[in-house]
mmCIF file of C-alpha atoms in Angstrom:
data_model
loop_
_atom_site.group_PDB
_atom_site.id
_atom_site.type_symbol
_atom_site.label_atom_id
_atom_site.label_comp_id
_atom_site.label_asym_id
_atom_site.label_seq_id
_atom_site.Cartn_x
_atom_site.Cartn_y
_atom_site.Cartn_z
ATOM 1 C CA MET Q 5 17.892 0.913 11.591
ATOM 2 C CA LYS Q 6 17.026 3.929 9.315
ATOM 3 C CA ARG Q 7 16.370 1.889 6.706
ATOM 4 C CA ILE Q 8 13.931 0.021 8.340
ATOM 5 C CA ILE Q 9 11.978 2.848 9.661
ATOM 6 C CA ILE Q 10 11.980 4.393 6.430
ATOM 7 C CA ALA Q 11 11.031 1.198 4.396
ATOM 8 C CA LEU Q 12 8.497 0.826 7.289
ATOM 9 C CA ALA Q 13 6.966 4.545 6.873
ATOM 10 C CA VAL Q 14 6.755 3.569 2.898
ATOM 11 C CA VAL Q 15 4.872 0.630 3.548
ATOM 12 C CA VAL Q 16 2.562 2.407 6.559
ATOM 13 C CA VAL Q 17 1.772 5.300 3.727
ATOM 14 C CA LEU Q 18 1.098 3.008 0.941
ATOM 15 C CA ALA Q 19 -0.755 0.416 2.965
ATOM 16 C CA ALA Q 20 -2.875 3.037 4.293
ATOM 17 C CA GLY Q 21 -3.739 4.101 0.790
ATOM 18 C CA ALA Q 22 -5.345 0.398 0.400
ATOM 19 C CA GLY Q 23 -7.209 0.019 3.839
ATOM 20 C CA ILE Q 24 -4.360 -2.079 5.030
ATOM 21 C CA ALA Q 25 -2.721 -1.792 8.656
ATOM 22 C CA VAL Q 26 0.844 -2.699 9.429
ATOM 23 C CA VAL Q 27 1.100 -4.392 12.836
ATOM 24 C CA MET Q 28 4.655 -4.611 14.139
ATOM 25 C CA ASN Q 29 5.239 -7.455 16.284
ATOM 26 C CA THR Q 30 7.692 -6.723 18.530
ATOM 27 C CA ASP Q 31 6.209 -7.593 22.004
ATOM 28 C CA ASN Q 32 8.728 -10.350 22.196
ATOM 29 C CA GLY Q 33 11.628 -8.553 21.534
ATOM 30 C CA GLY Q 34 12.211 -10.035 17.817
ATOM 31 C CA ALA Q 35 14.370 -13.132 17.529
ATOM 32 C CA VAL Q 36 18.220 -13.988 17.765
ATOM 33 C CA LEU Q 37 18.896 -16.203 14.440
ATOM 34 C CA THR Q 38 21.888 -17.899 13.718
ATOM 35 C CA ALA Q 39 24.139 -16.752 10.317
ATOM 36 C CA SER Q 40 26.344 -19.082 8.617
ATOM 37 C CA GLY Q 41 28.014 -20.046 5.257
ATOM 38 C CA ALA Q 42 30.029 -18.010 3.139
ATOM 39 C CA ASP Q 43 27.444 -15.559 2.364
ATOM 40 C CA HIS Q 44 26.567 -15.094 5.894
ATOM 41 C CA THR Q 45 22.902 -15.621 5.875
ATOM 42 C CA VAL Q 46 20.203 -17.151 8.066
ATOM 43 C CA SER Q 47 18.791 -20.093 5.911
ATOM 44 C CA ARG Q 48 14.913 -20.020 4.693
ATOM 45 C CA ALA Q 49 14.247 -23.013 7.028
ATOM 46 C CA VAL Q 50 15.450 -21.393 9.628
ATOM 47 C CA VAL Q 51 13.827 -17.853 9.310
ATOM 48 C CA GLU Q 52 10.480 -19.856 8.291
ATOM 49 C CA LYS Q 53 10.634 -22.061 11.481
ATOM 50 C CA GLN Q 54 11.654 -18.771 13.724
ATOM 51 C CA ALA Q 55 8.660 -16.937 12.167
ATOM 52 C CA LYS Q 56 6.055 -19.620 12.944
ATOM 53 C CA ASP Q 57 7.020 -20.069 16.468
ATOM 54 C CA HIS Q 58 6.775 -16.447 16.551
ATOM 55 C CA PRO Q 59 3.495 -14.808 17.702
ATOM 56 C CA TYR Q 60 1.153 -12.426 16.356
ATOM 57 C CA ARG Q 61 -1.522 -11.251 18.562
ATOM 58 C CA ASP Q 62 -0.807 -13.913 21.072
ATOM 59 C CA GLU Q 63 -1.479 -16.374 18.012
ATOM 60 C CA LYS Q 64 1.163 -18.496 16.269
ATOM 61 C CA PRO Q 65 0.819 -19.277 12.454
ATOM 62 C CA ASP Q 66 -0.070 -22.413 11.143
ATOM 63 C CA SER Q 67 2.430 -21.976 8.276
ATOM 64 C CA VAL Q 68 4.910 -19.646 6.964
ATOM 65 C CA SER Q 69 6.535 -19.063 3.550
ATOM 66 C CA CYS Q 70 9.719 -17.074 2.555
ATOM 67 C CA ALA Q 71 10.821 -15.902 -0.619
ATOM 68 C CA GLY Q 72 14.477 -16.764 0.783
ATOM 69 C CA GLY Q 73 16.952 -16.861 3.523
ATOM 70 C CA LEU Q 74 17.808 -13.475 5.453
ATOM 71 C CA GLN Q 75 21.368 -11.723 4.790
ATOM 72 C CA ALA Q 76 23.077 -10.532 7.977
ATOM 73 C CA LYS Q 77 23.339 -7.072 7.531
ATOM 74 C CA ASN Q 78 21.384 -4.552 9.108
ATOM 75 C CA GLY Q 79 18.222 -3.246 7.004
ATOM 76 C CA GLU Q 80 17.934 -6.346 5.087
ATOM 77 C CA SER Q 81 14.718 -7.870 4.868
ATOM 78 C CA VAL Q 82 12.747 -11.011 3.078
ATOM 79 C CA GLN Q 83 9.020 -10.981 2.518
ATOM 80 C CA CYS Q 84 6.825 -14.122 3.700
ATOM 81 C CA THR Q 85 3.263 -15.229 3.901
ATOM 82 C CA ALA Q 86 1.921 -16.427 6.864
ATOM 83 C CA VAL Q 87 -1.309 -18.391 7.159
ATOM 84 C CA TYR Q 88 -3.454 -17.796 10.601
ATOM 85 C CA LYS Q 89 -6.514 -19.981 10.605
ATOM 86 C CA GLY Q 90 -6.820 -20.466 6.767
ATOM 87 C CA LYS Q 91 -6.031 -16.411 6.195
ATOM 88 C CA SER Q 92 -2.767 -15.454 4.293
ATOM 89 C CA ARG Q 93 -1.383 -12.488 5.513
ATOM 90 C CA PRO Q 94 2.022 -10.679 4.426
ATOM 91 C CA MET Q 95 4.761 -10.583 6.646
ATOM 92 C CA THR Q 96 8.149 -9.027 6.537
ATOM 93 C CA ILE Q 97 11.241 -10.081 8.705
ATOM 94 C CA SER Q 98 13.720 -7.506 8.873
ATOM 95 C CA VAL Q 99 17.330 -7.397 10.566
ATOM 96 C CA SER Q 100 17.282 -5.135 12.952
ATOM 97 C CA GLY Q 101 21.160 -5.890 14.667
ATOM 98 C CA VAL Q 102 23.796 -7.977 13.821
ATOM 99 C CA ASP Q 103 26.575 -9.271 16.230
ATOM 100 C CA GLY Q 104 29.065 -11.706 14.599
ATOM 101 C CA ASP Q 105 26.760 -14.585 13.814
ATOM 102 C CA GLU Q 106 23.866 -13.533 15.723
ATOM 103 C CA VAL Q 107 21.009 -11.601 13.919
ATOM 104 C CA THR Q 108 18.463 -9.730 15.528
ATOM 105 C CA VAL Q 109 15.020 -9.712 13.547
ATOM 106 C CA ASP Q 110 11.625 -8.093 13.911
ATOM 107 C CA PHE Q 111 8.448 -9.457 12.355
ATOM 108 C CA ALA Q 112 5.795 -6.868 10.436
ATOM 109 C CA VAL Q 113 2.321 -8.599 9.871
ATOM 110 C CA LEU Q 114 0.303 -6.337 7.050
ATOM 111 C CA GLU Q 115 -3.274 -7.213 7.709
ATOM 112 C CA ASN Q 116 -6.751 -6.045 6.873
ATOM 113 C CA SER Q 117 -8.308 -2.737 8.676
ATOM 114 C CA GLU Q 118 -11.746 -3.992 7.784
#
């Protein structure tokens, strides 16, 4: 949990200098995904589907594309791109808890503060 907070603090500081706001979307309590396989990961397809089904400011993205799957380890994250009404926004999906094969994740979206 400390790594997530530190990582998000770094993103906020860097984003502030670039005129970008970080919006954590934890209103819905994140999501619980299922890890599988020898490498204990959540597949890229599952991560993308859950991100697409997760609303941001009461709006679900039209599409989500992620760099890969997500390892079931606290503090792990994957970078994604979410498209809302034709506008791409960076999204970070971070592991906030692991209980066996159940992986709790939170979503963070970067947006221009203009």
